[in-house]
Short mmCIF file of C-alpha atoms and ligand atoms in Angstrom, two decimals:
data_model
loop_
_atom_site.label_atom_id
_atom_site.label_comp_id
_atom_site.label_asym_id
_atom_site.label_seq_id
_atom_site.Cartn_x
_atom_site.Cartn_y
_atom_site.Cartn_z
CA UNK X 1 -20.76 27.70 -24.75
CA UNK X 2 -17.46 26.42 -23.91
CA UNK X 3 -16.66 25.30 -20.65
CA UNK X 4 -12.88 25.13 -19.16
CA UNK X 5 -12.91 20.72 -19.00
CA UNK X 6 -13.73 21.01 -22.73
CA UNK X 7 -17.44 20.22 -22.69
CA UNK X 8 -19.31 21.78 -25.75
CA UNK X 9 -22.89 22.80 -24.33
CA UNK X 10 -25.73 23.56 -26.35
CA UNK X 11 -28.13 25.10 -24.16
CA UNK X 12 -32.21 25.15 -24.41
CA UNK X 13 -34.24 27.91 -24.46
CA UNK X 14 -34.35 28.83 -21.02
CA UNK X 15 -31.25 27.77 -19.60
CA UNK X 16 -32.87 24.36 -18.23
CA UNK X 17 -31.32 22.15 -20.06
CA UNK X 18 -28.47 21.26 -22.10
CA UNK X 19 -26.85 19.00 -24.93
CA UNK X 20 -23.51 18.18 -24.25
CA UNK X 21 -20.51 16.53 -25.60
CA UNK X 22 -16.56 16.64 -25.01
CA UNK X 23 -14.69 18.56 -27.34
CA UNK X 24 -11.35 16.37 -27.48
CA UNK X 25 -10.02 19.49 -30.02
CA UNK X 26 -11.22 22.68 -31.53
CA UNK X 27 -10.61 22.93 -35.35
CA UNK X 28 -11.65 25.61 -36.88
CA UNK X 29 -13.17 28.76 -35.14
CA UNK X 30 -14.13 32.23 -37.11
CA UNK X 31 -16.57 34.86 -36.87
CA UNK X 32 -18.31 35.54 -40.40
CA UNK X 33 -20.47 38.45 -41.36
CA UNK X 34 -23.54 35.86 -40.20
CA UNK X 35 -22.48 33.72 -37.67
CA UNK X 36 -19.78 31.94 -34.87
CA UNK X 37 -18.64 29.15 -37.42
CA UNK X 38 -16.68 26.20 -35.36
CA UNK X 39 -16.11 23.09 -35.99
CA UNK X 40 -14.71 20.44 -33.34
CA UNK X 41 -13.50 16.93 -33.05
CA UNK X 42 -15.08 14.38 -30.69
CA UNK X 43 -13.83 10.75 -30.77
CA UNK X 44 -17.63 9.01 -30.76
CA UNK X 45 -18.62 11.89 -33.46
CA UNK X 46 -15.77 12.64 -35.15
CA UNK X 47 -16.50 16.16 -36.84
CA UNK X 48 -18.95 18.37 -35.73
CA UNK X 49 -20.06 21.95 -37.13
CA UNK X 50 -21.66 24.78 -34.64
CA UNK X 51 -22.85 27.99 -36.02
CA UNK X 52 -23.47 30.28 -33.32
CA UNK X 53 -23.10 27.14 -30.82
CA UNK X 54 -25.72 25.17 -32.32
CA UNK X 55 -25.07 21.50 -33.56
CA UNK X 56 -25.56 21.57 -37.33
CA UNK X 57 -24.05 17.95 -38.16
CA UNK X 58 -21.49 15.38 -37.14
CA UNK X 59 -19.76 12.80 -39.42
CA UNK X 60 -21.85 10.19 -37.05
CA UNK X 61 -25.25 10.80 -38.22
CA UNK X 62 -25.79 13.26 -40.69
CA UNK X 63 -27.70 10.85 -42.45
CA UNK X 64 -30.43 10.65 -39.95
CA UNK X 65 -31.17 14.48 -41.21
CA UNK X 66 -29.98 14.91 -44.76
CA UNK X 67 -31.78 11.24 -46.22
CA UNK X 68 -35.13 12.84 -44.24
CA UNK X 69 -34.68 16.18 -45.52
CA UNK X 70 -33.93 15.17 -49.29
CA UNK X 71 -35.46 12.13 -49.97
CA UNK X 72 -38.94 12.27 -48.87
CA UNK X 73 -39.43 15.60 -50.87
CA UNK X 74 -37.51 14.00 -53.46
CA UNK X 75 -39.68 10.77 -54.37
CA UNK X 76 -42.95 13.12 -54.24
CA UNK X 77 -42.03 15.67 -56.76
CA UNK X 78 -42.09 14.37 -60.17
CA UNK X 79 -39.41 12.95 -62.25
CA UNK X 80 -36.90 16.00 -60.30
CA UNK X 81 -34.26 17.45 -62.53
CA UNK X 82 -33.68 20.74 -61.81
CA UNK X 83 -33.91 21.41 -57.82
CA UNK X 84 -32.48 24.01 -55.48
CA UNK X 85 -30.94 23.53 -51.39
CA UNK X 86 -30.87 26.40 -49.18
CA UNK X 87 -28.83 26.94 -47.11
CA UNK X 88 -26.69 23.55 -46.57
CA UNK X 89 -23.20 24.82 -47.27
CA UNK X 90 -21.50 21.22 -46.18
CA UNK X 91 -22.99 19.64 -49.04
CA UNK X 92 -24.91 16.79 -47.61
CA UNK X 93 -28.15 17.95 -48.97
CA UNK X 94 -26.24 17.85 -52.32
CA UNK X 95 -25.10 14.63 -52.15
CA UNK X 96 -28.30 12.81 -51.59
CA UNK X 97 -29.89 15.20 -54.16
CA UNK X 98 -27.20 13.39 -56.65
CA UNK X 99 -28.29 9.65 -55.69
CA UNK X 100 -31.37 10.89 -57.75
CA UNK X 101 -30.84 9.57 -61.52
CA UNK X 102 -32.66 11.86 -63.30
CA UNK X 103 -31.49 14.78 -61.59
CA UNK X 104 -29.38 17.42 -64.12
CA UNK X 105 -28.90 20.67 -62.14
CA UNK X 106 -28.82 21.31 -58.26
CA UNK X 107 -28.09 25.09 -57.31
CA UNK X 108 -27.12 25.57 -53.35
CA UNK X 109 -27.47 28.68 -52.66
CA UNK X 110 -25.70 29.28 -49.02
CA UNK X 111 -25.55 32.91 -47.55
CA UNK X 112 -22.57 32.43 -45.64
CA UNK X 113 -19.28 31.34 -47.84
CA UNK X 114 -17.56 30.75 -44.45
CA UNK X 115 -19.71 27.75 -43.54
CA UNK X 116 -18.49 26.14 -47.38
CA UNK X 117 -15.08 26.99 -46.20
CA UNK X 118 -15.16 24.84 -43.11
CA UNK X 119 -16.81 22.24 -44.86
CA UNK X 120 -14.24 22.10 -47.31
CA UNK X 121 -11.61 21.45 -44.72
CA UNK X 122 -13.39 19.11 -41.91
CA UNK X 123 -16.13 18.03 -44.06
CA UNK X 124 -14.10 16.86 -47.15
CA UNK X 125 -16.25 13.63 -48.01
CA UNK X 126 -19.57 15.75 -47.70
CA UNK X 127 -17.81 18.87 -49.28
CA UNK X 128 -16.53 17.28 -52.50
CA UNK X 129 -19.76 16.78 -54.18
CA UNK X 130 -20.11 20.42 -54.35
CA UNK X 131 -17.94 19.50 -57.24
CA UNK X 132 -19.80 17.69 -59.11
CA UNK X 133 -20.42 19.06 -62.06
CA UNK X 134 -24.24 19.55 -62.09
CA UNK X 135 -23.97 21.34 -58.90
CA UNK X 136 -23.84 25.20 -59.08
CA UNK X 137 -22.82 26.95 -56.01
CA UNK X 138 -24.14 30.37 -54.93
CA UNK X 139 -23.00 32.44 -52.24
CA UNK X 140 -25.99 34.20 -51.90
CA UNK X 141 -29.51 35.21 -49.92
CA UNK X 142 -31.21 32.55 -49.97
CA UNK X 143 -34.28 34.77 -49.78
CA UNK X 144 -33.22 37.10 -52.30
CA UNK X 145 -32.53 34.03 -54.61
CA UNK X 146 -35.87 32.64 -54.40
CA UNK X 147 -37.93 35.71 -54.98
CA UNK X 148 -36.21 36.05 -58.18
CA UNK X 149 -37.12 32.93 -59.45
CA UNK X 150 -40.64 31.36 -60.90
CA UNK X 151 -41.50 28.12 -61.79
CA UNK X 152 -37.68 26.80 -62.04
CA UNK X 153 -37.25 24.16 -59.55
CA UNK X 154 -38.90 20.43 -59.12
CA UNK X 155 -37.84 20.36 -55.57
CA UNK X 156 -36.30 22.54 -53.01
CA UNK X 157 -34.90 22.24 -49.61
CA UNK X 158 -34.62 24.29 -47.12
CA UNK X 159 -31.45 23.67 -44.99
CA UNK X 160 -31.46 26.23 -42.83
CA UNK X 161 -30.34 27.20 -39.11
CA UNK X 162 -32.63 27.45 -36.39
CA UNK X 163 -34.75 30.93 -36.66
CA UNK X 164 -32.67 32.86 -35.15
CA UNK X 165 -30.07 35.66 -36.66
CA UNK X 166 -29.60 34.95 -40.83
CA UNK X 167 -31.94 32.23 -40.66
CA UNK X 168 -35.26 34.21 -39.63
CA UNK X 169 -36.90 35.07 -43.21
CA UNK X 170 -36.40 31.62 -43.73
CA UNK X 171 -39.41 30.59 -41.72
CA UNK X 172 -41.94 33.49 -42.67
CA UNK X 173 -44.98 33.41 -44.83
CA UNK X 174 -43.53 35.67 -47.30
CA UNK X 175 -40.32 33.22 -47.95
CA UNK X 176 -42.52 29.96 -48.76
CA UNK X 177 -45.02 31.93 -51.05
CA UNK X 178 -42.09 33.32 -52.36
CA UNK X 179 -41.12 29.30 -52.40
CA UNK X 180 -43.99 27.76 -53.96
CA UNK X 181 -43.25 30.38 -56.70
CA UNK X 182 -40.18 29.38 -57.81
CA UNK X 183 -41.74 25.55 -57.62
CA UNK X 184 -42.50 24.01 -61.02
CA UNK X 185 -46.70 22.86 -60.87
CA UNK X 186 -45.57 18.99 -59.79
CA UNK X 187 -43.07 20.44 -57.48
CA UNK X 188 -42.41 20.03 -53.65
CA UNK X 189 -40.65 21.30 -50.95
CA UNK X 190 -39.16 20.25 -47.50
CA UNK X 191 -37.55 22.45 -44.59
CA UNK X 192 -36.14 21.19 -41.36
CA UNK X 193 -38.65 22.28 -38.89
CA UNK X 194 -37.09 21.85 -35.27
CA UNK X 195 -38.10 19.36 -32.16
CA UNK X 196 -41.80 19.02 -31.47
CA UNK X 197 -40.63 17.18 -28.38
CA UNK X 198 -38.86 20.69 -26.99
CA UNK X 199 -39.81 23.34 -29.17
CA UNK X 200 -43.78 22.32 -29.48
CA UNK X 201 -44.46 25.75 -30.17
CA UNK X 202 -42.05 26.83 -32.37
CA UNK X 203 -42.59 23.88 -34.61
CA UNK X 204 -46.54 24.60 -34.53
CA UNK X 205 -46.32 28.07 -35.92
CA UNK X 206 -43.83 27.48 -38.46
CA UNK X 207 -46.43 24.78 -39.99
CA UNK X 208 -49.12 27.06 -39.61
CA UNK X 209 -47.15 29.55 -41.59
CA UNK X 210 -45.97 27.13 -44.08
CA UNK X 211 -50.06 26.24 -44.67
CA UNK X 212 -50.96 29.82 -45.14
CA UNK X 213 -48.98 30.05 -48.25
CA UNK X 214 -49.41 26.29 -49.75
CA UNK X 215 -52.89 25.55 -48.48
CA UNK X 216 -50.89 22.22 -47.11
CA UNK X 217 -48.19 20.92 -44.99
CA UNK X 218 -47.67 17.36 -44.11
CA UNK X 219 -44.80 17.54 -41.39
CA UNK X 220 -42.92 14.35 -40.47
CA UNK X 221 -40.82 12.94 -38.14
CA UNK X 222 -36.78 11.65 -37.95
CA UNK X 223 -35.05 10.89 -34.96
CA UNK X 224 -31.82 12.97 -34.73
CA UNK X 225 -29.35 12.18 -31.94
CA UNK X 226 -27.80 14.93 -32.39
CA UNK X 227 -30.17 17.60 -31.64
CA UNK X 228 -31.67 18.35 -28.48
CA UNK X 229 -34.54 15.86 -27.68
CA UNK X 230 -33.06 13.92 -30.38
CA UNK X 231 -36.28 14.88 -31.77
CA UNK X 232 -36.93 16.46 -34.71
CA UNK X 233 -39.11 17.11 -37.70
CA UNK X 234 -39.38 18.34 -41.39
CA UNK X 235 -42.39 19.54 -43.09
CA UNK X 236 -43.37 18.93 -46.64
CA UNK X 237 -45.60 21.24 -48.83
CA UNK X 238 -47.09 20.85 -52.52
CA UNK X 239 -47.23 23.35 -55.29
CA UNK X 240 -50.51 21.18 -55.88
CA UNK X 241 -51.47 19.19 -53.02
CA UNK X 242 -51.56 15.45 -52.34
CA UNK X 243 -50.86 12.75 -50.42
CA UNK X 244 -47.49 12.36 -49.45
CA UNK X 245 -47.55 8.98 -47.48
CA UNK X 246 -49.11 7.03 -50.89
CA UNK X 247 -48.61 9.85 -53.44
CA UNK X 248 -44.77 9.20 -54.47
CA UNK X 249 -42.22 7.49 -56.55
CA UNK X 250 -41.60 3.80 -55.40
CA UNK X 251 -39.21 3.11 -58.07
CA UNK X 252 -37.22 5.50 -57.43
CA UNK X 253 -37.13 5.14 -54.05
CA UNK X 254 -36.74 1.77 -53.77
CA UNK X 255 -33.43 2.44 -56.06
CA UNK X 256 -32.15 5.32 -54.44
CA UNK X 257 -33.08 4.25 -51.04
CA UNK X 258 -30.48 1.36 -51.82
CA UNK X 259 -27.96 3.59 -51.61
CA UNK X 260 -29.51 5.24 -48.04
CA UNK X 261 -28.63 4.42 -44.53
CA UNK X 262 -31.90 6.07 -43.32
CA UNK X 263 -34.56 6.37 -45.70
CA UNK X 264 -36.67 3.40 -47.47
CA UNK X 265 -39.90 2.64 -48.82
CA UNK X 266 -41.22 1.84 -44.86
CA UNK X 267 -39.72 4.64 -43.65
CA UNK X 268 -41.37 7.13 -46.32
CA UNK X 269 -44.90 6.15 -45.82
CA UNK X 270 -44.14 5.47 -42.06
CA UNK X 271 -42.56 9.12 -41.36
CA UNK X 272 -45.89 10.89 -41.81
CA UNK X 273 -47.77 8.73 -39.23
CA UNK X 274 -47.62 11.48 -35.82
CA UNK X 275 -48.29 11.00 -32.19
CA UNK X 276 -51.37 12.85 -30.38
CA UNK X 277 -49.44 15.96 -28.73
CA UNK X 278 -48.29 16.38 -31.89
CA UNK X 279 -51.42 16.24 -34.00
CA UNK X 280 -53.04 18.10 -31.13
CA UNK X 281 -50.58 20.78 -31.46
CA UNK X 282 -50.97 21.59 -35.20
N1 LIG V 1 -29.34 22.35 -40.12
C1 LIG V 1 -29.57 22.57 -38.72
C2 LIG V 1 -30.86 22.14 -38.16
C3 LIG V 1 -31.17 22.76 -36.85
C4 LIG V 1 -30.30 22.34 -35.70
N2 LIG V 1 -30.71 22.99 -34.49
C5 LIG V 1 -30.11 22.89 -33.31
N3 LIG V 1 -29.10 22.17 -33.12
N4 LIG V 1 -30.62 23.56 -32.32
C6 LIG V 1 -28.28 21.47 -40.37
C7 LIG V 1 -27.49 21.75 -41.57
C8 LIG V 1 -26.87 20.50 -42.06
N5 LIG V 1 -26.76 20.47 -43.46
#
């Protein structure tokens, strides 16, 4: 919601609460077939993207989100080459996909073109590796997509919205059996799974419906400022399970992690490690 001094505010469920910042100057605003698409300027943030007035990213600290999402799915699947995003039309899940040597073909597969469109204007340093050429972009159901592939992908991630409007199949029990499908056998997957500090509940049932179809889920924590609580988590589940927290790649991520503002070695076997209301709540 906009309000007339230029505040952006992002309410909570609830009306109780509210994230705010000052929009110094809207940039883009549409209506797609999915969703409000806006993006704004703020001087602290720079660029920030809302769909349907929910904060997706800001050139400040996308990386808190993106290096969490990517990377810790990344070092536990094995030797990733071939891996899918969904969702993520701005192109930061593909970029730290890319710091991955071995990697030879991402596919995003983003249901609403618009979003890529606003990326490519006010997101041009995320945007551009959408052009690399082992990227393939699809404008597509991300849903629809997956259930028409088996066995294809080392890793996927799911970069979704919050489950509300386009986003909603994207948390269901049907989409991650449908996920763990199109997994190769070594193969992993991460989604971002909202704030167990605000959103407790929501965050418990979409774990609960992510071990349902993978017989595991090891959710973990990353501080997004961001977001409201500043919060928030991601959940990782295995094709074939293991141990996430010793289980994985340090090579690799020591070498890619070089390259990472957020995510290390410590941070990757630290992430897993949850508080009590948390544990209590899964
Ligand atoms: N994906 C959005 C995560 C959920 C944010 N929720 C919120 N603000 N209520 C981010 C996409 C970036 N690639």
């Amino acid at each position: 919601m906009m309000m007339p001094d230029s505040w952006f505010i992002e309410e909570f469920e609830g009306r109780v609460g509210a994230l705010s910042f000052h929009v110094d100057e809207v940039l883009f605003e549409k209506k797609s077939m999915y969703q409000n698409v806006k993006v704004v300027k703020n001087s602290f943030f720079g660029n920030v993207m809302l769909l349907d007035d929910l904060v997706m990213l800001t050139d400040k600290d996308e990386f808190f989100y993106h290096d969490m999402l990517v990377h810790v799915p990344m070092a536990c699947a094995d030797s990733p080459e071939n891996v899918l995003i969904v969702g993520g039309g701005d192109g930061g899940s593909v970029r730290e996909m890319l710091k991955h040597p071995g990697v030879r073909r991402v596919v995003l597969c983003e249901i609403d073109g618009m979003v890529i469109e606003a990326a490519r204007e006010f997101f041009p340093a995320l945007s551009s590796y959408l052009d690399d050429g082992r990227v393939e972009v699809v404008v597509a159901d991300g849903i629809e997509y997956v259930r028409a592939h088996k066995n294809e992908f080392d890793c996927i991630c799911i970069d979704s919205t919050d489950p509300i409007g386009p986003a909603v199949g994207l948390f269901s029990t049907e989409f991650y059996g449908n996920i763990r499908d199109a997994l190769t056998d070594r193969g992993a997957m991460s989604a971002q799974t909202e704030s167990p500090a605000w959103s407790l509940e929501q965050f418990s049932s979409i774990v609960h419906n992510m071990r349902q179809s993978f017989g595991n889920a090891y959710p973990y924590l990353v501080p997004i400022p961001c977001y409201p609580s500043g919060l928030w988590s991601c959940t990782l589940c295995f094709k074939q399970d293991r141990n996430p927290a010793e289980d994985f790649d340090r090579k690799r991520t020591e070498l890619v992690s070089e390259k990472c503002r957020y995510y290390n070695t410590d941070i990757h076997r630290a992430c897993f490690t949850l508080p009590n209301f948390v544990k209590q709540a899964l």
